[in-house]
Amino acid sequence: LVGSEMCIRDRDIRRPYIVYGIDANEKYCELDFNAKEIIHGEENSKFELHYLEESYPVEISLSGDHNISNAIAAIAISYKAGVDLKDACKAITNFHGFWRRFENLYKEDK
């Protein structure tokens, strides 16, 4: 699994790999899995996942391109492990992130 920012299509790789990323990075390399038509909300993101000639709607409960990139990676790995691509795209909707990472430890009252 290789993020598009580290595209290696032109190198001599002897093992199978997948290139994934967000459509804006496509100018650097051809992507196997990519996100297009991205809509960022305050607390969610929606996009179309493209794989081969198919596209699948995806909604994640996290905002930001980095979370979309992580979601694409998780979907791609799941698919390559044998999970139906539609099922993987639906299942990622149930992931709400890790609480402790964004937990407020202190809030000043004003």
Short mmCIF file of C-alpha atoms in Angstrom, two decimals:
data_model
loop_
_atom_site.label_atom_id
_atom_site.label_comp_id
_atom_site.label_asym_id
_atom_site.label_seq_id
_atom_site.Cartn_x
_atom_site.Cartn_y
_atom_site.Cartn_z
CA LEU A 1 0.00 0.00 0.00
CA VAL A 2 1.60 3.22 -1.16
CA GLY A 3 0.21 6.73 -0.70
CA SER A 4 0.26 8.85 -3.83
CA GLU A 5 2.69 11.29 -2.23
CA MET A 6 5.26 8.49 -2.39
CA CYS A 7 4.31 7.20 -5.85
CA ILE A 8 6.64 4.51 -7.07
CA ARG A 9 5.03 3.38 -10.33
CA ASP A 10 8.24 3.89 -12.28
CA ARG A 11 10.50 1.98 -9.92
CA ASP A 12 11.34 -1.69 -10.20
CA ILE A 13 9.08 -3.20 -7.53
CA ARG A 14 8.89 -6.97 -7.43
CA ARG A 15 6.00 -7.26 -4.96
CA PRO A 16 2.35 -6.39 -5.45
CA TYR A 17 1.34 -2.95 -4.25
CA ILE A 18 -1.60 -0.55 -4.38
CA VAL A 19 -1.36 3.19 -4.96
CA TYR A 20 -4.09 5.28 -3.31
CA GLY A 21 -4.78 8.93 -2.76
CA ILE A 22 -6.91 11.96 -3.39
CA ASP A 23 -7.65 12.99 -6.96
CA ALA A 24 -5.60 16.20 -6.66
CA ASN A 25 -2.45 14.06 -6.40
CA GLU A 26 -3.21 12.15 -9.60
CA LYS A 27 -0.88 14.42 -11.57
CA TYR A 28 2.03 12.65 -9.86
CA CYS A 29 1.02 9.09 -10.62
CA GLU A 30 -1.81 6.80 -11.60
CA LEU A 31 -3.92 5.84 -8.59
CA ASP A 32 -5.55 2.45 -8.07
CA PHE A 33 -7.97 3.80 -5.45
CA ASN A 34 -8.79 7.50 -5.34
CA ALA A 35 -11.28 9.99 -3.97
CA LYS A 36 -13.09 12.49 -6.18
CA GLU A 37 -15.95 14.91 -5.64
CA ILE A 38 -14.93 15.58 -2.05
CA ILE A 39 -17.26 17.50 0.24
CA HIS A 40 -15.91 18.50 3.67
CA GLY A 41 -18.37 19.14 6.46
CA GLU A 42 -17.56 20.38 9.96
CA GLU A 43 -17.64 16.87 11.36
CA ASN A 44 -17.75 14.62 8.29
CA SER A 45 -16.52 14.15 4.74
CA LYS A 46 -18.19 12.69 1.66
CA PHE A 47 -16.51 11.53 -1.52
CA GLU A 48 -16.72 9.15 -4.44
CA LEU A 49 -14.20 6.32 -4.23
CA HIS A 50 -12.98 5.29 -7.68
CA TYR A 51 -11.52 1.87 -8.37
CA LEU A 52 -11.10 0.66 -11.93
CA GLU A 53 -14.17 1.84 -13.85
CA GLU A 54 -16.46 1.88 -10.80
CA SER A 55 -17.27 4.54 -8.22
CA TYR A 56 -18.72 4.11 -4.75
CA PRO A 57 -20.18 6.78 -2.44
CA VAL A 58 -18.39 7.04 0.90
CA GLU A 59 -19.18 9.11 3.97
CA ILE A 60 -16.89 9.22 6.98
CA SER A 61 -17.61 10.89 10.30
CA LEU A 62 -14.26 12.67 10.27
CA SER A 63 -13.22 15.79 8.41
CA GLY A 64 -10.01 16.55 6.55
CA ASP A 65 -8.05 15.20 3.61
CA HIS A 66 -5.80 13.15 5.90
CA ASN A 67 -8.85 11.25 7.20
CA ILE A 68 -10.08 10.68 3.65
CA SER A 69 -6.66 9.31 2.72
CA ASN A 70 -6.72 7.00 5.75
CA ALA A 71 -10.24 5.83 4.84
CA ILE A 72 -9.15 5.04 1.28
CA ALA A 73 -6.22 3.01 2.64
CA ALA A 74 -8.49 1.07 5.01
CA ILE A 75 -11.00 0.36 2.23
CA ALA A 76 -8.26 -0.73 -0.19
CA ILE A 77 -6.68 -3.08 2.35
CA SER A 78 -10.08 -4.53 3.23
CA TYR A 79 -10.88 -5.12 -0.42
CA LYS A 80 -7.55 -6.80 -1.10
CA ALA A 81 -8.16 -8.99 1.98
CA GLY A 82 -11.42 -10.23 0.43
CA VAL A 83 -14.10 -7.82 1.68
CA ASP A 84 -16.65 -6.73 -0.93
CA LEU A 85 -15.82 -3.17 -1.99
CA LYS A 86 -19.39 -1.91 -1.46
CA ASP A 87 -19.42 -3.46 2.02
CA ALA A 88 -16.07 -1.87 2.89
CA CYS A 89 -17.33 1.55 1.76
CA LYS A 90 -20.45 1.18 3.90
CA ALA A 91 -18.57 -0.17 6.92
CA ILE A 92 -16.15 2.77 7.09
CA THR A 93 -19.16 4.99 7.88
CA ASN A 94 -19.35 3.36 11.31
CA PHE A 95 -15.82 4.40 12.29
CA HIS A 96 -15.93 7.54 14.42
CA GLY A 97 -12.24 7.93 15.15
CA PHE A 98 -10.39 7.55 18.40
CA TRP A 99 -11.82 9.62 21.22
CA ARG A 100 -8.58 10.21 23.09
CA ARG A 101 -6.92 11.83 20.10
CA PHE A 102 -9.40 14.69 19.98
CA GLU A 103 -10.47 14.70 23.61
CA ASN A 104 -10.66 18.10 25.26
CA LEU A 105 -8.62 17.89 28.45
CA TYR A 106 -9.16 21.50 29.43
CA LYS A 107 -11.64 24.17 28.48
CA GLU A 108 -11.36 27.64 29.93
CA ASP A 109 -14.67 29.18 30.91
CA LYS A 110 -14.95 32.76 29.75
#
